Short mmCIF file of C-alpha atoms and ligand atoms in Angstrom, two decimals:
data_model
loop_
_atom_site.label_atom_id
_atom_site.label_comp_id
_atom_site.label_asym_id
_atom_site.label_seq_id
_atom_site.Cartn_x
_atom_site.Cartn_y
_atom_site.Cartn_z
CA UNK A 534 -9.60 42.49 50.44
CA UNK A 535 -10.01 40.54 53.62
CA UNK A 536 -7.60 37.76 54.35
CA UNK A 537 -10.39 35.30 53.67
CA UNK A 538 -11.06 36.80 50.24
CA UNK A 539 -7.37 36.73 49.39
CA UNK A 540 -7.10 33.09 50.37
CA UNK A 541 -10.14 32.31 48.26
CA UNK A 542 -8.62 34.13 45.30
CA UNK A 543 -5.31 32.27 45.72
CA UNK A 544 -7.15 28.98 45.84
CA UNK A 545 -9.05 29.80 42.64
CA UNK A 546 -5.83 30.76 40.91
CA UNK A 547 -4.20 27.54 41.95
CA UNK A 548 -7.21 25.61 40.67
CA UNK A 549 -6.99 27.33 37.30
CA UNK A 550 -3.27 26.62 37.12
CA UNK A 551 -3.70 22.93 37.93
CA UNK A 552 -6.57 22.64 35.47
CA UNK A 553 -4.64 24.20 32.60
CA UNK A 554 -1.60 22.07 33.37
CA UNK A 555 -3.76 18.93 33.18
CA UNK A 556 -5.31 20.01 29.90
CA UNK A 557 -1.90 20.80 28.46
CA UNK A 558 -0.55 17.48 29.71
CA UNK A 559 -3.27 15.66 27.83
CA UNK A 560 -2.80 17.42 24.52
CA UNK A 561 0.99 17.46 24.49
CA UNK A 562 1.92 13.94 23.47
CA UNK A 563 4.61 12.10 25.33
CA UNK A 564 7.21 10.57 23.05
CA UNK A 565 6.95 6.76 23.38
CA UNK A 566 10.47 6.12 22.05
CA UNK A 567 13.52 5.54 24.20
CA UNK A 568 14.96 8.82 23.01
CA UNK A 569 13.10 12.03 22.24
CA UNK A 570 14.98 12.35 18.95
CA UNK A 571 13.25 9.28 17.51
CA UNK A 572 9.93 11.10 17.64
CA UNK A 573 11.19 13.68 15.20
CA UNK A 574 9.72 13.34 11.74
CA UNK A 575 12.05 12.33 8.92
CA UNK A 576 12.93 15.16 6.55
CA UNK A 577 15.53 13.63 4.25
CA UNK A 578 14.63 12.67 0.74
CA UNK A 579 16.14 9.34 -0.32
CA UNK A 580 17.12 8.67 -3.85
CA UNK A 581 15.41 5.29 -4.20
CA UNK A 582 12.10 4.68 -2.48
CA UNK A 583 11.22 1.24 -1.05
CA UNK A 584 7.61 1.66 0.00
CA UNK A 585 6.18 -1.04 2.28
CA UNK A 586 2.56 -1.59 3.23
CA UNK A 587 2.34 -3.04 6.72
CA UNK A 588 -0.97 -4.62 7.77
CA UNK A 589 -0.16 -5.17 11.44
CA UNK A 590 1.55 -7.67 13.72
CA UNK A 591 5.23 -7.75 14.53
CA UNK A 592 6.80 -9.24 11.40
CA UNK A 593 8.10 -5.76 10.56
CA UNK A 594 10.94 -6.67 12.89
CA UNK A 595 12.22 -9.00 10.14
CA UNK A 596 12.01 -6.52 7.25
CA UNK A 597 15.21 -5.68 5.44
CA UNK A 598 15.56 -2.24 7.02
CA UNK A 599 18.60 -1.32 4.98
CA UNK A 600 16.17 -0.93 2.07
CA UNK A 601 12.91 0.35 3.59
CA UNK A 602 12.28 4.09 3.16
CA UNK A 603 8.53 4.33 3.92
CA UNK A 604 6.09 2.15 5.84
CA UNK A 605 2.38 2.79 5.28
CA UNK A 606 0.66 1.45 8.38
CA UNK A 607 -2.65 -0.17 7.47
CA UNK A 608 -2.85 -2.08 10.76
CA UNK A 609 -3.27 -0.75 14.31
CA UNK A 610 -0.98 2.09 15.39
CA UNK A 611 2.27 0.58 16.69
CA UNK A 612 4.49 3.10 18.49
CA UNK A 613 7.34 0.59 18.57
CA UNK A 614 7.29 0.40 14.75
CA UNK A 615 7.34 4.21 14.51
CA UNK A 616 10.37 4.47 16.84
CA UNK A 617 12.18 1.67 15.04
CA UNK A 618 11.53 3.04 11.54
CA UNK A 619 12.77 6.47 12.62
CA UNK A 620 15.93 4.89 14.01
CA UNK A 621 16.51 3.56 10.48
CA UNK A 622 15.71 6.87 8.80
CA UNK A 623 12.45 5.47 7.37
CA UNK A 624 9.11 7.28 7.25
CA UNK A 625 5.93 5.92 8.79
CA UNK A 626 2.72 7.17 7.21
CA UNK A 627 -0.98 6.98 8.07
CA UNK A 628 -3.65 5.39 5.94
CA UNK A 629 -6.25 7.79 4.54
CA UNK A 630 -9.60 6.63 3.21
CA UNK A 631 -12.99 8.33 3.20
CA UNK A 632 -16.24 7.90 1.22
CA UNK A 633 -15.94 10.50 -1.55
CA UNK A 634 -19.60 11.50 -1.28
CA UNK A 635 -18.84 12.79 2.24
CA UNK A 636 -16.02 15.11 1.18
CA UNK A 637 -17.65 16.85 -1.78
CA UNK A 638 -18.62 19.36 0.93
CA UNK A 639 -15.68 21.72 1.58
CA UNK A 640 -16.23 21.90 5.37
CA UNK A 641 -16.32 18.14 5.65
CA UNK A 642 -13.17 17.88 3.59
CA UNK A 643 -11.33 20.40 5.74
CA UNK A 644 -12.46 18.62 8.90
CA UNK A 645 -11.18 15.30 7.57
CA UNK A 646 -7.80 16.79 6.66
CA UNK A 647 -7.45 18.60 10.00
CA UNK A 648 -8.17 15.37 11.86
CA UNK A 649 -5.56 13.45 9.85
CA UNK A 650 -2.88 16.09 10.37
CA UNK A 651 -3.49 16.17 14.11
CA UNK A 652 -3.53 12.35 14.29
CA UNK A 653 -0.23 12.23 12.39
CA UNK A 654 1.29 14.79 14.75
CA UNK A 655 0.10 13.03 17.89
CA UNK A 656 1.55 9.73 16.62
CA UNK A 657 4.79 11.30 15.31
CA UNK A 658 4.04 10.12 11.78
CA UNK A 659 5.73 11.33 8.61
CA UNK A 660 2.82 11.70 6.23
CA UNK A 661 -0.18 9.91 4.81
CA UNK A 662 -0.97 7.39 2.09
CA UNK A 663 -4.34 8.13 0.52
CA UNK A 664 -5.99 4.89 -0.55
CA UNK A 665 -9.28 5.68 -2.27
CA UNK A 666 -10.20 2.81 -4.55
CA UNK A 667 -13.75 3.95 -5.21
CA UNK A 668 -15.39 4.08 -8.64
CA UNK A 669 -15.60 7.68 -9.85
CA UNK A 670 -17.07 9.14 -13.04
CA UNK A 671 -14.95 11.69 -14.89
CA UNK A 672 -16.02 15.28 -14.20
CA UNK A 673 -18.49 14.27 -11.45
CA UNK A 674 -18.59 16.15 -8.09
CA UNK A 675 -16.63 13.23 -6.56
CA UNK A 676 -13.97 13.52 -9.27
CA UNK A 677 -13.33 17.17 -8.42
CA UNK A 678 -13.60 16.55 -4.67
CA UNK A 679 -10.96 13.83 -4.89
CA UNK A 680 -8.55 16.08 -6.76
CA UNK A 681 -9.12 18.84 -4.20
CA UNK A 682 -8.73 16.36 -1.32
CA UNK A 683 -5.27 15.31 -2.50
CA UNK A 684 -4.15 18.90 -3.10
CA UNK A 685 -5.44 20.22 0.22
CA UNK A 686 -4.12 17.24 2.18
CA UNK A 687 -0.67 17.73 0.68
CA UNK A 688 -0.70 21.46 1.47
CA UNK A 689 -1.78 20.85 5.07
CA UNK A 690 0.76 18.08 5.73
CA UNK A 691 3.66 19.94 4.15
CA UNK A 692 2.78 23.07 6.14
CA UNK A 693 2.19 21.35 9.50
CA UNK A 694 4.81 18.59 9.30
CA UNK A 695 7.82 19.84 7.32
CA UNK A 696 9.36 17.11 5.17
CA UNK A 697 6.27 14.91 5.39
CA UNK A 698 5.21 12.72 2.47
CA UNK A 699 1.77 12.49 0.90
CA UNK A 700 1.24 9.60 -1.51
CA UNK A 701 -1.77 8.39 -3.47
CA UNK A 702 -2.56 4.83 -4.57
CA UNK A 703 -3.54 4.33 -8.21
CA UNK A 704 -4.51 1.31 -10.31
CA UNK A 705 -2.01 -0.40 -12.66
CA UNK A 706 -3.19 1.85 -15.53
CA UNK A 707 -4.79 5.34 -15.62
CA UNK A 708 -7.33 4.05 -18.14
CA UNK A 709 -10.43 4.07 -15.85
CA UNK A 710 -9.46 0.69 -14.41
CA UNK A 711 -12.24 -0.64 -12.16
CA UNK A 712 -14.18 2.52 -13.12
CA UNK A 713 -11.67 4.68 -11.27
CA UNK A 714 -11.73 7.64 -13.65
CA UNK A 715 -9.65 10.09 -11.61
CA UNK A 716 -7.82 13.25 -12.61
CA UNK A 717 -4.49 11.42 -12.53
CA UNK A 718 -2.48 14.33 -13.90
CA UNK A 719 -3.68 16.87 -11.31
CA UNK A 720 -3.42 14.31 -8.50
CA UNK A 721 0.16 13.44 -9.45
CA UNK A 722 1.10 17.11 -9.60
CA UNK A 723 -0.30 17.90 -6.18
CA UNK A 724 1.14 15.03 -4.11
CA UNK A 725 4.65 13.67 -3.55
CA UNK A 726 4.23 10.32 -5.28
CA UNK A 727 1.81 7.86 -6.79
CA UNK A 728 2.01 4.27 -5.61
CA UNK A 729 1.01 2.31 -8.71
CA UNK A 730 -0.73 -0.89 -7.68
CA UNK A 731 0.62 -3.10 -10.46
CA UNK A 732 -1.43 -6.09 -9.37
CA UNK A 733 -5.02 -7.36 -9.57
CA UNK A 734 -4.53 -6.75 -13.27
CA UNK A 735 -7.20 -9.39 -14.04
CA UNK A 736 -9.92 -7.54 -12.15
CA UNK A 737 -11.77 -7.00 -15.45
CA UNK A 738 -11.29 -9.92 -17.84
CA UNK A 739 -12.80 -9.04 -21.23
CA UNK A 740 -11.47 -12.03 -23.21
CA UNK A 741 -11.57 -15.74 -22.33
CA UNK A 742 -12.50 -16.51 -18.73
CA UNK A 743 -9.25 -18.19 -17.82
CA UNK A 744 -6.74 -18.01 -15.00
CA UNK A 745 -3.89 -15.61 -15.75
CA UNK A 746 -0.99 -13.90 -13.99
CA UNK A 747 -1.77 -11.34 -11.28
CA UNK A 748 0.64 -8.87 -12.92
CA UNK A 749 1.99 -9.97 -16.33
CA UNK A 750 5.18 -8.09 -17.17
CA UNK A 751 4.02 -6.67 -20.54
CA UNK A 752 0.69 -5.48 -19.13
CA UNK A 753 2.47 -3.94 -16.15
CA UNK A 754 4.92 -2.10 -18.42
CA UNK A 755 2.02 -0.88 -20.55
CA UNK A 756 0.42 0.73 -17.49
CA UNK A 757 3.59 2.75 -16.81
CA UNK A 758 3.82 3.82 -20.44
CA UNK A 759 0.27 5.15 -20.14
CA UNK A 760 1.12 7.15 -17.00
CA UNK A 761 4.25 8.52 -18.66
CA UNK A 762 2.26 9.44 -21.79
CA UNK A 763 0.15 11.72 -19.61
CA UNK A 764 3.42 13.54 -18.87
CA UNK A 765 3.48 12.41 -15.28
CA UNK A 766 7.10 12.56 -14.18
CA UNK A 767 8.74 9.13 -13.73
CA UNK A 768 10.08 10.36 -10.37
CA UNK A 769 6.49 10.59 -9.13
CA UNK A 770 5.85 6.88 -9.72
CA UNK A 771 6.58 4.05 -7.32
CA UNK A 772 5.99 0.58 -8.74
CA UNK A 773 3.90 -1.68 -6.52
CA UNK A 774 4.47 -5.44 -6.88
CA UNK A 775 2.39 -8.23 -5.33
CA UNK A 776 3.76 -10.54 -2.68
CA UNK A 777 0.61 -12.60 -3.09
CA UNK A 778 -0.93 -14.64 -5.85
CA UNK A 779 -4.32 -16.00 -6.93
CA UNK A 780 -5.58 -19.53 -6.38
CA UNK A 781 -8.27 -20.33 -8.99
CA UNK A 782 -10.55 -23.40 -8.96
CA UNK A 783 -10.58 -24.70 -12.56
CA UNK A 784 -13.87 -25.60 -14.27
CA UNK A 785 -11.62 -27.66 -16.50
CA UNK A 786 -7.92 -27.79 -17.23
CA UNK A 787 -7.11 -28.17 -20.91
CA UNK A 788 -4.28 -30.33 -22.28
CA UNK A 789 -2.28 -27.14 -22.79
CA UNK A 790 -2.77 -26.28 -19.12
CA UNK A 791 -5.39 -23.56 -19.60
CA UNK A 792 -7.65 -23.29 -16.55
CA UNK A 793 -11.21 -22.03 -17.22
CA UNK A 794 -12.63 -20.13 -14.28
CA UNK A 795 -16.17 -19.39 -13.07
CA UNK A 796 -17.70 -16.11 -14.31
CA UNK A 797 -17.60 -13.50 -11.55
CA UNK A 798 -18.44 -10.07 -13.03
CA UNK A 799 -16.75 -6.90 -11.75
CA UNK A 800 -17.41 -3.24 -12.64
CA UNK A 801 -18.61 -3.93 -16.17
CA UNK A 802 -16.48 -6.99 -17.01
CA UNK A 803 -18.01 -10.49 -17.28
CA UNK A 804 -15.11 -12.22 -15.47
CA UNK A 805 -12.58 -11.21 -12.88
CA UNK A 806 -9.87 -12.40 -10.53
CA UNK A 807 -12.58 -12.46 -7.86
CA UNK A 808 -13.14 -16.06 -9.07
CA UNK A 809 -9.89 -16.85 -7.26
CA UNK A 810 -8.64 -16.39 -3.72
CA UNK A 811 -5.65 -14.24 -2.82
CA UNK A 812 -2.87 -16.28 -1.18
CA UNK A 813 0.32 -15.04 0.47
CA UNK A 814 3.74 -16.00 -0.88
CA UNK A 815 4.40 -17.98 2.31
CA UNK A 816 1.38 -20.24 1.57
CA UNK A 817 2.32 -20.54 -2.11
CA UNK A 818 5.87 -21.68 -1.33
CA UNK A 819 4.53 -24.52 0.83
CA UNK A 820 1.87 -25.50 -1.71
CA UNK A 821 4.10 -25.59 -4.80
CA UNK A 822 6.09 -28.51 -3.39
CA UNK A 823 3.14 -30.89 -3.24
CA UNK A 824 1.48 -29.63 -6.42
CA UNK A 825 0.73 -31.82 -9.48
CA UNK A 826 2.82 -29.75 -11.84
CA UNK A 827 5.56 -28.10 -9.80
CA UNK A 828 6.53 -24.53 -10.75
CA UNK A 829 5.92 -23.72 -14.42
CA UNK A 830 7.25 -20.53 -15.99
CA UNK A 831 4.91 -18.82 -18.48
CA UNK A 832 7.14 -17.16 -21.09
CA UNK A 833 4.49 -14.85 -22.42
CA UNK A 834 3.32 -13.39 -19.12
CA UNK A 835 6.72 -13.84 -17.47
CA UNK A 836 5.18 -15.29 -14.34
CA UNK A 837 5.21 -18.64 -12.55
CA UNK A 838 2.18 -20.86 -11.86
CA UNK A 839 1.33 -24.41 -10.80
CA UNK A 840 -1.63 -26.78 -10.67
CA UNK A 841 -2.75 -28.75 -7.62
CA UNK A 842 -5.64 -30.99 -6.64
CA UNK A 843 -7.43 -30.27 -3.34
CA UNK A 844 -8.87 -32.87 -0.92
CA UNK A 845 -12.18 -32.98 -2.82
CA UNK A 846 -10.38 -33.70 -6.10
CA UNK A 847 -10.96 -30.17 -7.47
CA UNK A 848 -8.10 -28.91 -9.64
CA UNK A 849 -6.71 -25.44 -8.94
CA UNK A 850 -4.27 -23.20 -10.77
CA UNK A 851 -2.17 -20.76 -8.77
CA UNK A 852 -0.53 -17.72 -10.36
CA UNK A 853 1.96 -15.74 -8.34
CA UNK A 854 5.08 -13.60 -8.33
CA UNK A 855 8.49 -14.81 -7.26
CA UNK A 856 12.01 -13.34 -7.42
CA UNK A 857 12.22 -14.06 -11.17
CA UNK A 858 9.03 -12.22 -12.14
CA UNK A 859 9.73 -9.41 -9.67
CA UNK A 860 13.26 -8.96 -11.06
CA UNK A 861 11.82 -8.47 -14.54
CA UNK A 862 9.59 -5.69 -13.22
CA UNK A 863 12.28 -4.15 -11.00
CA UNK A 864 14.33 -3.80 -14.18
CA UNK A 865 11.62 -1.46 -15.53
CA UNK A 866 11.91 0.73 -12.44
CA UNK A 867 15.56 1.31 -13.33
CA UNK A 868 15.14 1.63 -17.10
CA UNK A 869 12.19 4.05 -16.83
CA UNK A 870 13.77 6.08 -14.03
CA UNK A 871 10.90 5.56 -11.60
CA UNK A 872 11.08 6.78 -7.98
CA UNK A 873 11.23 3.30 -6.52
CA UNK A 874 9.37 0.11 -5.74
CA UNK A 875 7.13 -1.30 -3.05
CA UNK A 876 4.83 -4.20 -2.32
CA UNK A 877 1.45 -5.32 -1.03
CA UNK A 878 2.29 -6.28 1.57
CA UNK A 879 5.39 -6.56 3.72
CA UNK A 880 3.93 -9.03 6.20
CA UNK A 881 3.07 -11.93 3.90
CA UNK A 882 6.44 -13.60 3.54
CA UNK A 883 7.51 -16.46 5.80
CA UNK A 884 9.57 -14.80 8.54
CA UNK A 885 9.99 -17.97 10.61
CA UNK A 886 13.47 -19.24 11.45
CA UNK A 887 13.18 -22.16 9.02
CA UNK A 888 16.34 -21.89 6.87
CA UNK A 889 14.54 -22.57 3.54
CA UNK A 890 11.94 -19.90 4.35
CA UNK A 891 14.63 -17.47 5.40
CA UNK A 892 16.39 -17.87 2.10
CA UNK A 893 13.17 -17.44 0.08
CA UNK A 894 12.25 -14.36 2.09
CA UNK A 895 15.66 -12.73 1.62
CA UNK A 896 15.42 -13.40 -2.13
CA UNK A 897 12.02 -11.69 -2.34
CA UNK A 898 13.40 -8.58 -0.63
CA UNK A 899 16.53 -8.55 -2.76
CA UNK A 900 14.51 -8.93 -5.98
CA UNK A 901 13.07 -5.45 -5.32
CA UNK A 902 16.35 -3.84 -6.21
CA UNK A 903 16.81 -5.93 -9.37
CA UNK A 904 18.76 -9.01 -10.32
C1 NAG B 1158 -20.25 15.11 6.12
O1 NAG B 1158 -19.71 13.87 6.53
C2 NAG B 1158 -20.56 13.05 7.29
C3 NAG B 1158 -19.82 11.82 7.71
O2 NAG B 1158 -18.65 12.16 8.37
C4 NAG B 1158 -21.80 12.71 6.49
O3 NAG B 1158 -22.68 11.94 7.26
C5 NAG B 1158 -22.46 13.97 5.99
O4 NAG B 1158 -23.52 13.64 5.14
C6 NAG B 1158 -21.48 14.87 5.26
N1 NAG B 1158 -22.09 16.12 4.91
C7 NAG B 1158 -22.14 16.56 3.65
C8 NAG B 1158 -22.83 17.89 3.45
O5 NAG B 1158 -21.67 15.95 2.71
C1 NAG B 1159 -14.06 -25.93 -20.26
O1 NAG B 1159 -15.12 -25.24 -19.60
C2 NAG B 1159 -15.63 -24.15 -20.33
C3 NAG B 1159 -16.64 -23.44 -19.44
O2 NAG B 1159 -17.49 -24.35 -18.81
C4 NAG B 1159 -16.24 -24.64 -21.63
O3 NAG B 1159 -16.70 -23.55 -22.36
C5 NAG B 1159 -15.15 -25.35 -22.42
O4 NAG B 1159 -15.71 -25.90 -23.60
C6 NAG B 1159 -14.52 -26.45 -21.61
N1 NAG B 1159 -13.36 -26.94 -22.33
C7 NAG B 1159 -13.07 -28.25 -22.36
C8 NAG B 1159 -11.83 -28.61 -23.11
O5 NAG B 1159 -13.76 -29.08 -21.82
C1 NAG B 1160 10.48 -27.59 -1.66
O1 NAG B 1160 11.28 -28.36 -2.52
C2 NAG B 1160 12.58 -27.84 -2.75
C3 NAG B 1160 13.22 -28.63 -3.86
O2 NAG B 1160 13.03 -30.03 -3.67
C4 NAG B 1160 13.35 -27.89 -1.44
O3 NAG B 1160 14.64 -27.35 -1.61
C5 NAG B 1160 12.60 -27.07 -0.40
O4 NAG B 1160 13.20 -27.23 0.85
C6 NAG B 1160 11.14 -27.44 -0.30
N1 NAG B 1160 10.45 -26.40 0.44
C7 NAG B 1160 9.65 -26.65 1.45
C8 NAG B 1160 8.99 -25.46 2.10
O5 NAG B 1160 9.39 -27.76 1.84
C1 NAG B 1161 19.22 -6.31 2.75
O1 NAG B 1161 19.37 -5.40 1.69
C2 NAG B 1161 20.70 -5.01 1.44
C3 NAG B 1161 20.65 -3.88 0.41
O2 NAG B 1161 20.04 -4.31 -0.79
C4 NAG B 1161 21.50 -6.22 0.99
O3 NAG B 1161 22.83 -5.86 0.73
C5 NAG B 1161 21.44 -7.27 2.11
O4 NAG B 1161 22.09 -8.44 1.68
C6 NAG B 1161 20.00 -7.59 2.47
N1 NAG B 1161 19.97 -8.43 3.66
C7 NAG B 1161 19.59 -9.70 3.63
C8 NAG B 1161 19.55 -10.41 4.94
O5 NAG B 1161 19.30 -10.27 2.61
#
């Protein structure tokens, strides 16, 4: 080699080195936490699960972190939340949703799973919550694809992120609610836990079109009995409670306080809770004070409600959950030996520094662990 050729070779080598270093630098994620340790995924299994859905913003700073075990992040990725949750020993999990028709194809399904695992790794997340609320016919290609999706996602996460958690969201009952006829038994077997969405229980009203509780206690209990009848282990079930209620405009309000609601059909039912609007507990607590009726407790449904008149003179009935109704349901978690409890969603309490709000908020958190 001439000196010139050697120099050229050295220069090329250097270029290759610099290039590969840059590429590596881009793919190796830098831990955003103040200490490297906080980027490590959580491996411990806690005895009682408190599963929180977070929809974004910074109110997570006011959660009761001595309870929280898992936060499913349905808002934008927030590295600060990840670091903080890890400092409290809590998991942070991704949201997973995909049109089922796209993942009937095995290659597409594998691609989706690979992307989620690599996203979770790059964001130092501890698993994924699969939230597919699509209508599925039993034994259809989508039905089998969904079962395979949950199994393959769990395998990939457990292999790539040891100790990670894969959960799946199910309706309040396995009985084809909202036409979601899934293979609940196989899905429960292949993932770590089912988050049972014990709310929106009036999504298909078959009887009188009237305002009712979002999650009546007896109906909620019945849903768990149905899951347990399928021989799904109680330790696989996390009870989801609503931190929101429904505000229904009444077509008329009977003497007995029954509120007839407009007919809004949903997935085969003539009436549904879609006739109402979902309202956060923070809004409800302000509204109940200047309502016509004040808080009324319905003995049969074991839920509170109230009536109010809006500015146009229209009467509304609002059904919601409060510490009393949540306590009744939290009692079932204990008596049935379920894995834990959680809510939709963590952000919708009043986290301001108003002392009345602070007290109400603390009571809602504490109701999760019973009375
Ligand atoms: C694969 O998924 C894409 C969307 O990501 C979709 O457009 C396409 O139709 C799917 N292919 C098959 C064979 O299902
Ligand atoms: C209330 O409204 C419903 C639906 O419009 C109607 O069927 C019912 O008779 C009404 N009841 C009373 C007491 O007016
Ligand atoms: C609502 O009324 C109760 C009872 O009178 C009172 O203690 C509470 O401070 C009021 N709440 C709000 C948000 O005004
Ligand atoms: C947070 O939860 C713990 C455990 O249940 C409880 O002891 C504590 O009082 C709660 N904190 C607040 C501020 O309510």
